[in-house]
Amino acid sequence: MSNRMLALMMGVVAFLILAVGVVFVIALAGGGNDDTTPASPGGSDRPRSSAGGICAGKSLIVPGSQPNTVLDPIQVVDVSTSEYVVEIFGGLVTLDPDLKVVGDIAESWEVSNGGRTYTFRLRDNVVFHTGNQRRVTAEDVKYSIERAADPANASPTVVAYLGNIVGLKDRFQGRAPSVSGVKVIDERTLQIDLLEPSDYFIFELTYPVSFVVDRQQIEADPRNWTRNPNGTGPFRLAEFKPAERIRLVKNSRYHLGAPKVDEVIFQLGGGSLLTQYQNDEIHLTPVPASLLDSILDGSNPLSKEYRSYRGLATFYFTLNPNKPPFDDPKVRQAFAMSIDRETINTVLLFDYYEVAGGIVPGAMPGRSSSVKTYPYDPQRAKQLLSESKYAASMPRIILTYAGSGAAPGDLLVAIQENWQKVLGVTVELQAIDSAAFLREQRQANFQIQSDGWSADYPDPENFLGKLFASDSPLNYTKYKNPEVDALLKQARVETNRERRYQLYAQAEQKIIDDATVIPTFWSVEHMLVKPCVQGLPDAPMTIPRYRYVEIKEP
């Protein structure tokens, strides 16, 4: 899912940061697209399918978001960049449209040594896009993981996603010259040894940080190779005009089957996406919240082009337990019990989302319905605040959101008013650009952030272990609860999947009770898709999806 689509769904500007799986952070901010201003879909030099209408050619045109980092798999920390990287690059394994792990560069794998050793057999027909289409070998996979672990490259995600590989942390911390747990057995066989057994390690390998890059290209042009990256994915980068468009063209030799469209054009400009959609300038668009009722009741002519499915993203507020006044649990709980999420969703958001019942999205495999968030309870919230150490002297409170100076969206203003009305507390809203937002987050220099996380892979660990284990590099608030740590550690090595899910549910409830995070909404995708676009997966998270698409008249 692109940031922009999510922003539109929210009726505000939002942005997701893959944590690095990243995935990430969702900052709810003000602004949004201008839904009254038609915009050109691109420059005159852009290949068009308009000779016979948008459905006449093999160019798929979709809304896109500006990448937040370079197109280097080891630097990806946001959904926007990931959207392109998963189409350009590939790794040992990938996720199919049903979110099942399937072979990508690897055609098969075996698990041995009590779950600590993975042995991958590589396909013999995987080639890089360019450079005489050199065949990918086990040495290329090893080089890519070694490069990710090289401290000189400062990958923000490698320890979080590949830290279970023997020797990886030693390499990342400069204590070893290589990653000892990655071994080339022969040209087509790679062995990876783990520190401890892991039921979800194979999911972690679907994250971009382990994707294969071209050593020859990087060593030939270490500073600029990302401008024309040479991957193995179903598409290669043909054009990138910041704030205008990104154009990917198909890899005809893609080993899992060549894409059915010739190119995918991501429109990065502003303007009304709905207008562009109605003008046949793009093939799909999120449904504006204000149109949802008429779409759902069938009174809108666009109803026949509507599709919806539950997403795997959670919006929330992060309260920094190391910054006043949120170092007092009673203040955090009072804030959590002061947000009337049901009314906000119904009245302000047109029931566009699901009210979050937890941190782990409701559509996530293994998510437990026994986990509950704090209810809206103004009286209890007032009482908790009056019992806190800040009852008589509340410090200045600033809520930061990624918005590049934009005015806050209606959602943030509504929640701000909730806190003012229920608690009598004034919360200032402060927009900062995305780079500064990330920097504040990593340095834990915020009091409260509008935040969020979109799944990197379909497992509760991706939300709970990555964000709340005290030893996780993605635990930006430095949250620490020994009981939670113990449960997460048990879950980390538990190979019985159902038992592992139960442990995560116990940990999730304790995290919510601590109120360092206030889940607000779960994402729901509401899309309009041209009838000629067929085969587009309804995947609730970022996967390489465009190779499945075919444009043809229904």
PDB file of N, CA, C and O in Angstrom, residues 403-444:
ATOM      1  N   GLY A 403       4.339  15.861   8.401  1.00  0.00           N
ATOM      2  CA  GLY A 403       3.423  16.641   7.592  1.00  0.00           C
ATOM      3  C   GLY A 403       4.071  17.772   6.828  1.00  0.00           C
ATOM      4  O   GLY A 403       3.381  18.510   6.147  1.00  0.00           O
ATOM      5  N   SER A 404       5.373  17.913   6.943  1.00  0.00           N
ATOM      6  CA  SER A 404       6.089  18.946   6.190  1.00  0.00           C
ATOM      7  C   SER A 404       5.436  20.307   6.326  1.00  0.00           C
ATOM      8  O   SER A 404       5.259  21.030   5.353  1.00  0.00           O
ATOM      9  N   GLY A 405       5.015  20.634   7.519  1.00  0.00           N
ATOM     10  CA  GLY A 405       4.446  21.948   7.758  1.00  0.00           C
ATOM     11  C   GLY A 405       2.978  22.070   7.439  1.00  0.00           C
ATOM     12  O   GLY A 405       2.395  23.138   7.574  1.00  0.00           O
ATOM     13  N   ALA A 406       2.369  20.955   7.040  1.00  0.00           N
ATOM     14  CA  ALA A 406       0.949  21.011   6.694  1.00  0.00           C
ATOM     15  C   ALA A 406       0.092  21.202   7.933  1.00  0.00           C
ATOM     16  O   ALA A 406       0.493  20.878   9.044  1.00  0.00           O
ATOM     17  N   ALA A 407      -1.112  21.723   7.719  1.00  0.00           N
ATOM     18  CA  ALA A 407      -2.056  21.856   8.818  1.00  0.00           C
ATOM     19  C   ALA A 407      -2.497  20.461   9.245  1.00  0.00           C
ATOM     20  O   ALA A 407      -2.553  19.540   8.435  1.00  0.00           O
ATOM     21  N   PRO A 408      -2.789  20.276  10.514  1.00  0.00           N
ATOM     22  CA  PRO A 408      -3.214  18.950  10.965  1.00  0.00           C
ATOM     23  C   PRO A 408      -4.538  18.546  10.336  1.00  0.00           C
ATOM     24  O   PRO A 408      -5.398  19.372  10.064  1.00  0.00           O
ATOM     25  N   GLY A 409      -4.698  17.271  10.112  1.00  0.00           N
ATOM     26  CA  GLY A 409      -5.935  16.766   9.548  1.00  0.00           C
ATOM     27  C   GLY A 409      -7.055  16.781  10.569  1.00  0.00           C
ATOM     28  O   GLY A 409      -6.838  16.959  11.770  1.00  0.00           O
ATOM     29  N   ASP A 410      -8.256  16.557  10.059  1.00  0.00           N
ATOM     30  CA  ASP A 410      -9.433  16.594  10.929  1.00  0.00           C
ATOM     31  C   ASP A 410      -9.354  15.564  12.045  1.00  0.00           C
ATOM     32  O   ASP A 410      -9.840  15.788  13.159  1.00  0.00           O
ATOM     33  N   LEU A 411      -8.743  14.413  11.734  1.00  0.00           N
ATOM     34  CA  LEU A 411      -8.670  13.357  12.738  1.00  0.00           C
ATOM     35  C   LEU A 411      -7.838  13.792  13.939  1.00  0.00           C
ATOM     36  O   LEU A 411      -8.248  13.626  15.094  1.00  0.00           O
ATOM     37  N   LEU A 412      -6.678  14.360  13.660  1.00  0.00           N
ATOM     38  CA  LEU A 412      -5.829  14.804  14.768  1.00  0.00           C
ATOM     39  C   LEU A 412      -6.505  15.909  15.566  1.00  0.00           C
ATOM     40  O   LEU A 412      -6.429  15.946  16.798  1.00  0.00           O
ATOM     41  N   VAL A 413      -7.171  16.794  14.878  1.00  0.00           N
ATOM     42  CA  VAL A 413      -7.859  17.891  15.580  1.00  0.00           C
ATOM     43  C   VAL A 413      -8.973  17.332  16.462  1.00  0.00           C
ATOM     44  O   VAL A 413      -9.163  17.775  17.606  1.00  0.00           O
ATOM     45  N   ALA A 414      -9.676  16.333  15.965  1.00  0.00           N
ATOM     46  CA  ALA A 414     -10.767  15.749  16.753  1.00  0.00           C
ATOM     47  C   ALA A 414     -10.230  15.093  18.028  1.00  0.00           C
ATOM     48  O   ALA A 414     -10.823  15.234  19.113  1.00  0.00           O
ATOM     49  N   ILE A 415      -9.117  14.403  17.900  1.00  0.00           N
ATOM     50  CA  ILE A 415      -8.544  13.752  19.084  1.00  0.00           C
ATOM     51  C   ILE A 415      -7.963  14.788  20.043  1.00  0.00           C
ATOM     52  O   ILE A 415      -8.083  14.675  21.267  1.00  0.00           O
ATOM     53  N   GLN A 416      -7.364  15.807  19.478  1.00  0.00           N
ATOM     54  CA  GLN A 416      -6.878  16.918  20.309  1.00  0.00           C
ATOM     55  C   GLN A 416      -8.039  17.504  21.130  1.00  0.00           C
ATOM     56  O   GLN A 416      -7.899  17.803  22.324  1.00  0.00           O
ATOM     57  N   GLU A 417      -9.179  17.657  20.503  1.00  0.00           N
ATOM     58  CA  GLU A 417     -10.355  18.206  21.196  1.00  0.00           C
ATOM     59  C   GLU A 417     -10.861  17.240  22.263  1.00  0.00           C
ATOM     60  O   GLU A 417     -11.377  17.659  23.301  1.00  0.00           O
ATOM     61  N   ASN A 418     -10.754  15.934  22.002  1.00  0.00           N
ATOM     62  CA  ASN A 418     -11.137  14.946  23.017  1.00  0.00           C
ATOM     63  C   ASN A 418     -10.327  15.154  24.284  1.00  0.00           C
ATOM     64  O   ASN A 418     -10.864  15.171  25.403  1.00  0.00           O
ATOM     65  N   TRP A 419      -9.010  15.286  24.137  1.00  0.00           N
ATOM     66  CA  TRP A 419      -8.146  15.448  25.318  1.00  0.00           C
ATOM     67  C   TRP A 419      -8.443  16.755  26.045  1.00  0.00           C
ATOM     68  O   TRP A 419      -8.447  16.809  27.267  1.00  0.00           O
ATOM     69  N   GLN A 420      -8.716  17.792  25.264  1.00  0.00           N
ATOM     70  CA  GLN A 420      -9.035  19.081  25.879  1.00  0.00           C
ATOM     71  C   GLN A 420     -10.359  19.000  26.646  1.00  0.00           C
ATOM     72  O   GLN A 420     -10.467  19.450  27.792  1.00  0.00           O
ATOM     73  N   LYS A 421     -11.345  18.397  26.030  1.00  0.00           N
ATOM     74  CA  LYS A 421     -12.686  18.346  26.621  1.00  0.00           C
ATOM     75  C   LYS A 421     -12.733  17.438  27.839  1.00  0.00           C
ATOM     76  O   LYS A 421     -13.310  17.787  28.867  1.00  0.00           O
ATOM     77  N   VAL A 422     -12.144  16.265  27.736  1.00  0.00           N
ATOM     78  CA  VAL A 422     -12.242  15.284  28.817  1.00  0.00           C
ATOM     79  C   VAL A 422     -11.282  15.593  29.946  1.00  0.00           C
ATOM     80  O   VAL A 422     -11.640  15.535  31.127  1.00  0.00           O
ATOM     81  N   LEU A 423     -10.043  15.918  29.603  1.00  0.00           N
ATOM     82  CA  LEU A 423      -8.997  16.068  30.608  1.00  0.00           C
ATOM     83  C   LEU A 423      -8.649  17.523  30.911  1.00  0.00           C
ATOM     84  O   LEU A 423      -7.966  17.811  31.895  1.00  0.00           O
ATOM     85  N   GLY A 424      -9.102  18.418  30.042  1.00  0.00           N
ATOM     86  CA  GLY A 424      -8.716  19.810  30.222  1.00  0.00           C
ATOM     87  C   GLY A 424      -7.256  20.052  29.895  1.00  0.00           C
ATOM     88  O   GLY A 424      -6.643  21.019  30.350  1.00  0.00           O
ATOM     89  N   VAL A 425      -6.659  19.165  29.085  1.00  0.00           N
ATOM     90  CA  VAL A 425      -5.241  19.255  28.741  1.00  0.00           C
ATOM     91  C   VAL A 425      -5.087  19.754  27.305  1.00  0.00           C
ATOM     92  O   VAL A 425      -5.721  19.213  26.383  1.00  0.00           O
ATOM     93  N   THR A 426      -4.264  20.760  27.130  1.00  0.00           N
ATOM     94  CA  THR A 426      -3.987  21.274  25.787  1.00  0.00           C
ATOM     95  C   THR A 426      -2.794  20.542  25.199  1.00  0.00           C
ATOM     96  O   THR A 426      -1.716  20.513  25.800  1.00  0.00           O
ATOM     97  N   VAL A 427      -3.008  19.950  24.033  1.00  0.00           N
ATOM     98  CA  VAL A 427      -1.938  19.264  23.315  1.00  0.00           C
ATOM     99  C   VAL A 427      -1.666  20.031  22.029  1.00  0.00           C
ATOM    100  O   VAL A 427      -2.565  20.217  21.210  1.00  0.00           O
ATOM    101  N   GLU A 428      -0.443  20.482  21.880  1.00  0.00           N
ATOM    102  CA  GLU A 428      -0.067  21.205  20.664  1.00  0.00           C
ATOM    103  C   GLU A 428       0.277  20.212  19.551  1.00  0.00           C
ATOM    104  O   GLU A 428       0.935  19.206  19.806  1.00  0.00           O
ATOM    105  N   LEU A 429      -0.155  20.511  18.335  1.00  0.00           N
ATOM    106  CA  LEU A 429       0.131  19.657  17.185  1.00  0.00           C
ATOM    107  C   LEU A 429       1.241  20.293  16.367  1.00  0.00           C
ATOM    108  O   LEU A 429       1.150  21.459  15.986  1.00  0.00           O
ATOM    109  N   GLN A 430       2.263  19.524  16.084  1.00  0.00           N
ATOM    110  CA  GLN A 430       3.437  20.078  15.399  1.00  0.00           C
ATOM    111  C   GLN A 430       3.814  19.185  14.208  1.00  0.00           C
ATOM    112  O   GLN A 430       4.159  18.016  14.380  1.00  0.00           O
ATOM    113  N   ALA A 431       3.754  19.768  13.015  1.00  0.00           N
ATOM    114  CA  ALA A 431       4.138  19.035  11.805  1.00  0.00           C
ATOM    115  C   ALA A 431       5.631  19.160  11.568  1.00  0.00           C
ATOM    116  O   ALA A 431       6.208  20.236  11.729  1.00  0.00           O
ATOM    117  N   ILE A 432       6.255  18.047  11.204  1.00  0.00           N
ATOM    118  CA  ILE A 432       7.667  18.071  10.828  1.00  0.00           C
ATOM    119  C   ILE A 432       7.835  17.212   9.582  1.00  0.00           C
ATOM    120  O   ILE A 432       7.015  16.331   9.310  1.00  0.00           O
ATOM    121  N   ASP A 433       8.891  17.478   8.818  1.00  0.00           N
ATOM    122  CA  ASP A 433       9.060  16.694   7.600  1.00  0.00           C
ATOM    123  C   ASP A 433       9.414  15.254   7.952  1.00  0.00           C
ATOM    124  O   ASP A 433       9.819  14.943   9.074  1.00  0.00           O
ATOM    125  N   SER A 434       9.264  14.376   6.981  1.00  0.00           N
ATOM    126  CA  SER A 434       9.389  12.952   7.262  1.00  0.00           C
ATOM    127  C   SER A 434      10.773  12.583   7.773  1.00  0.00           C
ATOM    128  O   SER A 434      10.918  11.723   8.650  1.00  0.00           O
ATOM    129  N   ALA A 435      11.824  13.222   7.244  1.00  0.00           N
ATOM    130  CA  ALA A 435      13.181  12.906   7.701  1.00  0.00           C
ATOM    131  C   ALA A 435      13.347  13.279   9.174  1.00  0.00           C
ATOM    132  O   ALA A 435      13.915  12.516   9.961  1.00  0.00           O
ATOM    133  N   ALA A 436      12.845  14.445   9.529  1.00  0.00           N
ATOM    134  CA  ALA A 436      12.945  14.868  10.927  1.00  0.00           C
ATOM    135  C   ALA A 436      12.089  13.984  11.823  1.00  0.00           C
ATOM    136  O   ALA A 436      12.463  13.683  12.969  1.00  0.00           O
ATOM    137  N   PHE A 437      10.953  13.564  11.291  1.00  0.00           N
ATOM    138  CA  PHE A 437      10.076  12.673  12.052  1.00  0.00           C
ATOM    139  C   PHE A 437      10.810  11.374  12.403  1.00  0.00           C
ATOM    140  O   PHE A 437      10.800  10.898  13.536  1.00  0.00           O
ATOM    141  N   LEU A 438      11.457  10.800  11.387  1.00  0.00           N
ATOM    142  CA  LEU A 438      12.200   9.562  11.608  1.00  0.00           C
ATOM    143  C   LEU A 438      13.350   9.765  12.581  1.00  0.00           C
ATOM    144  O   LEU A 438      13.631   8.929  13.435  1.00  0.00           O
ATOM    145  N   ARG A 439      14.020  10.902  12.437  1.00  0.00           N
ATOM    146  CA  ARG A 439      15.153  11.175  13.323  1.00  0.00           C
ATOM    147  C   ARG A 439      14.682  11.304  14.771  1.00  0.00           C
ATOM    148  O   ARG A 439      15.289  10.731  15.679  1.00  0.00           O
ATOM    149  N   GLU A 440      13.593  12.026  14.971  1.00  0.00           N
ATOM    150  CA  GLU A 440      13.047  12.159  16.324  1.00  0.00           C
ATOM    151  C   GLU A 440      12.661  10.811  16.889  1.00  0.00           C
ATOM    152  O   GLU A 440      12.875  10.521  18.068  1.00  0.00           O
ATOM    153  N   GLN A 441      12.108   9.996  16.021  1.00  0.00           N
ATOM    154  CA  GLN A 441      11.649   8.684  16.470  1.00  0.00           C
ATOM    155  C   GLN A 441      12.828   7.816  16.902  1.00  0.00           C
ATOM    156  O   GLN A 441      12.820   7.200  17.960  1.00  0.00           O
ATOM    157  N   ARG A 442      13.853   7.770  16.069  1.00  0.00           N
ATOM    158  CA  ARG A 442      15.005   6.918  16.386  1.00  0.00           C
ATOM    159  C   ARG A 442      15.739   7.394  17.627  1.00  0.00           C
ATOM    160  O   ARG A 442      16.332   6.603  18.348  1.00  0.00           O
ATOM    161  N   GLN A 443      15.716   8.699  17.846  1.00  0.00           N
ATOM    162  CA  GLN A 443      16.413   9.248  19.011  1.00  0.00           C
ATOM    163  C   GLN A 443      15.497   9.370  20.228  1.00  0.00           C
ATOM    164  O   GLN A 443      15.938   9.812  21.284  1.00  0.00           O
ATOM    165  N   ALA A 444      14.221   8.972  20.024  1.00  0.00           N
ATOM    166  CA  ALA A 444      13.232   9.047  21.111  1.00  0.00           C
ATOM    167  C   ALA A 444      13.138  10.452  21.683  1.00  0.00           C
ATOM    168  O   ALA A 444      13.005  10.640  22.900  1.00  0.00           O
TER     169      ALA A 444
END
